[in-house]
Amino acid sequence: MNVSSSGRSSLLRPPRRRPPPATAPTPHGLQLEVETKLAETDLRARLESQALEVEGAVVVWVGLAGMDAEGLLASATINLGLALVALSLFSMLKKQPGNAPVYRPLRMAEGGGGVLPLGTGRLTPSFRWIGAAFRLSEDDVLRRHGLDALAVIRLFKFGFKCFSVCSIVGVSILVPVNYTSKGPPDIGWSNSMELFTVSNVPRGSDRLWVHFSCLCFISFYVVYLLHKEYKDMSQKRIEQLKYHRKRPDQFTILVQGIPLCADHGTYGCHADHFFSKHYLTYQSYQILHDVGNIESLQKLASSLERQIRRKRDSRGCNFLQRIWFKFTLGAIDAHSQEQKLKEVQESIRLQQCKNMLKQKELPVAFVSFKSRLEAAQAAEMQQHVNPLALVTRYAPEPTEAIWSNLAIPFYRLAVYKLGVFIAAFLLTVFFTIPVTAVQGIVQFEKIKKWFPLARAVQLIPGLNSVVTGYLPSLILNGFIYLIPFAMLGMASFEGCISKSQNEIKACNMVFYFLVGNVFFLSILSGSLLDQIGESFNHPKDIPSRLARAVSAQSDFFITYILTNGMSGFSCEVLQFGLLTWHFFKAHSVGHADEPYLYGFPYYRVVPIVSLAVLIGMVYAVVAPLLLPILVIYFLLGYAVFINQMEDVYEITYDTCGQYWPTIHHYIFLSVTLMQTTMIGLFGLKSKPGASFATIPLLVLTIMFNEYCKVRFFPTFQCRPVQVCKESDELDKTDRTAQGSSDHAIKAYTPPWMRVSGSSSESSSVQPLVGCLI
C-alpha cells in the first residue's frame, strides 16, 4: 500500500465549506471556534499517525523481500560444483603414495596400518571413503581417539537427528501453509523465496497457530535430544575415567601459591611437610623452577642440529635443491656450528644442575598420591586458612601441560584476562567492516543508488545472481576462517595451564564472536547503530526487532550454510594449501617425507558447527527450506571429520568429554534465541496470543537447562569419589597400583629436566642431566 504525501494530505484535508456571512464575533462564538480548530488539529494528527503506521508496515514487509531465487540457485550450483570437484580430486590425490604426508600423516606416524577404502584405480574418482566413514562405530571412535573426539562426532549426529525431523515437519507442514497464504497486500513477490517463509503469512492470520504448534514440537524434541545426549555423554565420561585409571593425572594434583618453609626457606620443603602430615597416601612432589633461558637454549640447539644435518645432506641434492640450499645454508660453516652446539649443550647441563635449581624454585608443584581418592579430595578441598595459599586443582595431562603458565601469579592472571577481553572486543569491532561490506553486496539495489557504476554488473547475464548469491558468503567465510586462529592466539595469553583449557576458552571466544558478528551483525543490516540505540532505549521491542531482522536475512544464511558446508568441508578434506606447500617442498627444497601432523582443531570445528546449529534453530520455523540443506551439511561434515580423525589429525589429549557441556550450552542458547525470535515474530504478525503462549515455553527451556546444571554438569567438572574408590580397589586386585602411582610423579618432570634415552649423543630437546638424578 503506497500512500503519497499529496494523496495523504488530500485525504486528511477536511471538506471545504462556504464561509458564513461576516458577523461580529461573540465570546461564546470565539470559544466554539477555538474548540473546533483544536478538534480538527487532533483529528488530522491521528489520521497522519495511522497513515504513517500503515506506510511503515509496508516498508517493513517490502524490506523482507531479500535475495531472489536466481541468486540462491547460482550459489547452490557453484557450491555443489566446487564440492564435487574437490571431493573427486581428494579421492584421486589420496591414492598417490607421494601425497601420504598430507593425506595420511597420522597413519605414517603410527607406522602405516589400514586406511579407509578409496577404490581401485589411482586416477579414478571414488566416494567409498564416505560410506566407510558412516560404517565406523562410536565405540571405534572412542577407543581410537577418545571422548573429546566422540563429542565432536556427536555434535554432527545431533545436528542430523534434529534437523532431519525438523525438515520433515517444515517441508510437509510449514512450507505449504506459507506458500498458500495470501501474503501482505500490495507487495510483489516476483521470483522471491519469501513465498515459502513465514513472511508470506498475513498479519493476524490464524495460520500462525500452526507455526506455534511446530515451534512447541521442535522445542520439546530438541530438549529431549539434549537430555538424551547429556545423559549418554556423562555415562561415557564415567566409563572413560575408569578406562584411563592408570593415567598419571588421576594420581596427581597441581598446587599453586606454596608458602616458604620457615625452617629451610624453600617451597618444596613446605609442600612435602604439609601433604605428608595431612594425607596418608601422599607419595612425592615435583617442584617447578624458574628455568630462565633453558627453553630458548634448547630451541637454539635444535636449530643448530637441523642446520648441520641439512648441510651434510645437501651434497646429494638435485639442481633446484642445491640452489635453495645455496641461498639458505651457503654461509653456514658446519665445523663452527658443531662447536657452537657443544657450547650450548654445556650451558644447558650447567643450568640443570641440582645446586643451580635449588636457587630457582617457584611456589608451584605437582603433588602425587598413591590413591586416586585422596588426590580427588585434595584437588577439591581448600587446604590452607588463606584461600590464596596452597591452591589445588586437578593436574592436566603431562603431554598437554603449558609449563610456562603454571607459575603465573593470581593478580597477573586478572590483568591478562582483561587484556584478552579488550583485544577480543577490538577484533569484534574491526570485523564489522567486512560484515557490513558483505551485507552491502547482498543489498545490491542500495549499491546501485550509491554507486551508479555498479549497474554494469547487470549487463552480463547471470553475473548479478553470482554477485548477490555466492560472493557475499564466500567473502564472509574467508574472513571467518582466520578468526579461530586469532582467538586461539589471544586465549594463549590468558594463562591457561593446559592445551585443553586454552582450546575450550578459544571455542567460547570464537562462538560468541561468530554469534555477535556473523549472526546478529548480518541480520541487523542497514542503520545498525540506530537499531542498537533503539533497542537500548526500548528493550521491550527487542524481540520484534530481532524477528523483523531475522526474517529479512533468511536467504543470506541459506547461501552461508551452502558455502560453509559444501565448499568449506570439501576444502577441509582436500587440504589445498598444505598440498601446494608439499608439492613445492618436494620439488625444490627436498625432505618432503616427514608427515604434516597437527592436533585436531577443536577450537575451529566446534564453534563453527555450533553456529550452523544456531542458524538452523532460529530459522526452523521462519524459513523451513533451510533445514534440508542443514541435513546435507551435517552428513558431509560427519564423513569429512571422521576421515580427518582417522588419517590426518592427531588427538593430543583427552579430557574425558569436557567439551560436551560447552556444546550443550551452545545448543541451549540456540533454542532460547529461536523462542525469543518467535515471541517477537508473533507480535509483529499481530498475534499476541501466540506471542504470550511462547513465553512459558521459554521459561520451561531455561528450567531444563538449570536441571542439567545440577544433574549432569558436576560429573564433567569433578571426579566422583565413587569412581575413584572403585578404581583404587580394582588396582589392588590386579596389583598395579604401585606401578601406576610411581609413574605419576616421573611423568610430570618438565621437558627441560628429563634424561635423554640416547647413549652417545645428547639430544637438544632432552639433554643429559646427570647431576639431577
Tab-separated table of N, CA and C in Angstrom, residues 500-557:
chain	number	residue	atom	x	y	z
A	500	SER	N	43.982	-28.090	26.610
A	500	SER	CA	42.526	-28.279	26.535
A	500	SER	C	41.793	-27.061	27.076
A	501	GLN	N	42.248	-26.508	28.210
A	501	GLN	CA	41.632	-25.291	28.727
A	501	GLN	C	41.790	-24.136	27.757
A	502	ASN	N	42.939	-24.061	27.137
A	502	ASN	CA	43.190	-22.998	26.172
A	502	ASN	C	42.249	-23.109	24.974
A	503	GLU	N	42.053	-24.335	24.476
A	503	GLU	CA	41.202	-24.504	23.306
A	503	GLU	C	39.721	-24.375	23.660
A	504	ILE	N	39.317	-24.797	24.848
A	504	ILE	CA	37.924	-24.582	25.261
A	504	ILE	C	37.641	-23.089	25.412
A	505	LYS	N	38.602	-22.357	25.968
A	505	LYS	CA	38.454	-20.902	26.051
A	505	LYS	C	38.359	-20.290	24.661
A	506	ALA	N	39.202	-20.758	23.740
A	506	ALA	CA	39.146	-20.258	22.366
A	506	ALA	C	37.814	-20.614	21.710
A	507	CYS	N	37.272	-21.803	22.018
A	507	CYS	CA	35.951	-22.184	21.492
A	507	CYS	C	34.890	-21.165	21.898
A	508	ASN	N	34.875	-20.805	23.171
A	508	ASN	CA	33.892	-19.828	23.643
A	508	ASN	C	34.076	-18.477	22.967
A	509	MET	N	35.321	-18.036	22.847
A	509	MET	CA	35.577	-16.751	22.215
A	509	MET	C	35.146	-16.756	20.755
A	510	VAL	N	35.454	-17.842	20.037
A	510	VAL	CA	35.085	-17.919	18.623
A	510	VAL	C	33.565	-17.994	18.470
A	511	PHE	N	32.899	-18.781	19.307
A	511	PHE	CA	31.444	-18.929	19.170
A	511	PHE	C	30.732	-17.604	19.404
A	512	TYR	N	31.055	-16.931	20.500
A	512	TYR	CA	30.371	-15.668	20.776
A	512	TYR	C	30.753	-14.598	19.754
A	513	PHE	N	31.962	-14.666	19.250
A	513	PHE	CA	32.347	-13.754	18.173
A	513	PHE	C	31.485	-14.000	16.931
A	514	LEU	N	31.307	-15.270	16.559
A	514	LEU	CA	30.505	-15.587	15.380
A	514	LEU	C	29.043	-15.223	15.587
A	515	VAL	N	28.514	-15.474	16.786
A	515	VAL	CA	27.125	-15.120	17.054
A	515	VAL	C	26.936	-13.608	16.973
A	516	GLY	N	27.893	-12.864	17.546
A	516	GLY	CA	27.752	-11.409	17.537
A	516	GLY	C	27.970	-10.782	16.179
A	517	ASN	N	28.967	-11.270	15.444
A	517	ASN	CA	29.327	-10.633	14.181
A	517	ASN	C	28.634	-11.258	12.978
A	518	VAL	N	28.700	-12.578	12.878
A	518	VAL	CA	28.141	-13.224	11.695
A	518	VAL	C	26.615	-13.266	11.770
A	519	PHE	N	26.060	-13.567	12.945
A	519	PHE	CA	24.609	-13.698	13.040
A	519	PHE	C	23.933	-12.348	13.265
A	520	PHE	N	24.179	-11.727	14.417
A	520	PHE	CA	23.460	-10.502	14.741
A	520	PHE	C	23.846	-9.353	13.812
A	521	LEU	N	25.125	-9.216	13.508
A	521	LEU	CA	25.532	-8.107	12.651
A	521	LEU	C	25.034	-8.300	11.224
A	522	SER	N	24.900	-9.553	10.790
A	522	SER	CA	24.380	-9.797	9.447
A	522	SER	C	22.881	-9.515	9.366
A	523	ILE	N	22.145	-9.881	10.403
A	523	ILE	CA	20.701	-9.661	10.341
A	523	ILE	C	20.342	-8.211	10.618
A	524	LEU	N	21.186	-7.489	11.354
A	524	LEU	CA	20.901	-6.082	11.636
A	524	LEU	C	21.563	-5.206	10.582
A	525	SER	N	21.291	-5.496	9.326
A	525	SER	CA	21.858	-4.682	8.254
A	525	SER	C	21.107	-3.363	8.169
A	526	GLY	N	21.705	-2.413	7.496
A	526	GLY	CA	21.111	-1.097	7.397
A	526	GLY	C	21.685	-0.173	8.437
A	527	SER	N	20.819	0.635	9.056
A	527	SER	CA	21.273	1.588	10.067
A	527	SER	C	21.503	0.845	11.370
A	528	LEU	N	22.657	0.217	11.482
A	528	LEU	CA	22.956	-0.657	12.616
A	528	LEU	C	22.955	0.108	13.932
A	529	LEU	N	23.650	1.239	13.970
A	529	LEU	CA	23.745	1.995	15.218
A	529	LEU	C	22.380	2.507	15.666
A	530	ASP	N	21.532	2.899	14.703
A	530	ASP	CA	20.203	3.360	15.069
A	530	ASP	C	19.389	2.226	15.689
A	531	GLN	N	19.499	1.021	15.116
A	531	GLN	CA	18.739	-0.111	15.663
A	531	GLN	C	19.239	-0.491	17.047
A	532	ILE	N	20.570	-0.480	17.235
A	532	ILE	CA	21.106	-0.794	18.561
A	532	ILE	C	20.671	0.251	19.577
A	533	GLY	N	20.711	1.509	19.186
A	533	GLY	CA	20.271	2.567	20.083
A	533	GLY	C	18.806	2.440	20.448
A	534	GLU	N	17.957	2.120	19.464
A	534	GLU	CA	16.539	1.935	19.755
A	534	GLU	C	16.313	0.740	20.672
A	535	SER	N	17.126	-0.311	20.516
A	535	SER	CA	16.972	-1.488	21.367
A	535	SER	C	17.317	-1.170	22.815
A	536	PHE	N	18.337	-0.319	23.032
A	536	PHE	CA	18.679	0.072	24.396
A	536	PHE	C	17.619	1.014	24.974
A	537	ASN	N	17.071	1.891	24.150
A	537	ASN	CA	16.058	2.826	24.629
A	537	ASN	C	14.720	2.145	24.873
A	538	HIS	N	14.400	1.131	24.073
A	538	HIS	CA	13.124	0.423	24.208
A	538	HIS	C	13.400	-1.082	24.262
A	539	PRO	N	13.835	-1.588	25.401
A	539	PRO	CA	14.191	-3.021	25.472
A	539	PRO	C	13.010	-3.944	25.231
A	540	LYS	N	11.766	-3.478	25.441
A	540	LYS	CA	10.620	-4.337	25.194
A	540	LYS	C	10.444	-4.646	23.714
A	541	ASP	N	11.013	-3.808	22.853
A	541	ASP	CA	10.869	-4.007	21.406
A	541	ASP	C	11.956	-4.901	20.821
A	542	ILE	N	12.861	-5.427	21.656
A	542	ILE	CA	13.962	-6.245	21.120
A	542	ILE	C	13.454	-7.491	20.396
A	543	PRO	N	12.487	-8.266	20.953
A	543	PRO	CA	12.024	-9.446	20.205
A	543	PRO	C	11.437	-9.103	18.841
A	544	SER	N	10.641	-8.029	18.760
A	544	SER	CA	10.049	-7.677	17.467
A	544	SER	C	11.105	-7.210	16.483
A	545	ARG	N	12.086	-6.439	16.950
A	545	ARG	CA	13.166	-6.003	16.051
A	545	ARG	C	13.990	-7.202	15.592
A	546	LEU	N	14.248	-8.124	16.504
A	546	LEU	CA	15.004	-9.320	16.137
A	546	LEU	C	14.230	-10.150	15.121
A	547	ALA	N	12.937	-10.315	15.329
A	547	ALA	CA	12.138	-11.098	14.391
A	547	ALA	C	12.102	-10.449	13.015
A	548	ARG	N	11.967	-9.125	12.970
A	548	ARG	CA	11.946	-8.426	11.688
A	548	ARG	C	13.267	-8.602	10.952
A	549	ALA	N	14.369	-8.511	11.683
A	549	ALA	CA	15.688	-8.642	11.049
A	549	ALA	C	15.959	-10.081	10.614
A	550	VAL	N	15.552	-11.059	11.437
A	550	VAL	CA	15.774	-12.460	11.100
A	550	VAL	C	15.031	-12.827	9.820
A	551	SER	N	13.780	-12.376	9.697
A	551	SER	CA	13.010	-12.699	8.501
A	551	SER	C	13.640	-12.126	7.250
A	552	ALA	N	14.302	-10.992	7.372
A	552	ALA	CA	14.857	-10.326	6.198
A	552	ALA	C	16.109	-10.992	5.670
A	553	GLN	N	16.800	-11.816	6.478
A	553	GLN	CA	18.096	-12.351	6.085
A	553	GLN	C	18.102	-13.870	5.912
A	554	SER	N	16.951	-14.475	5.714
A	554	SER	CA	16.905	-15.934	5.590
A	554	SER	C	17.657	-16.414	4.357
A	555	ASP	N	17.520	-15.703	3.240
A	555	ASP	CA	18.196	-16.130	2.009
A	555	ASP	C	19.711	-16.061	2.149
A	556	PHE	N	20.202	-15.036	2.840
A	556	PHE	CA	21.646	-14.903	3.010
A	556	PHE	C	22.220	-16.068	3.801
A	557	PHE	N	21.522	-16.510	4.847
A	557	PHE	CA	22.046	-17.598	5.661
A	557	PHE	C	21.925	-18.945	4.946
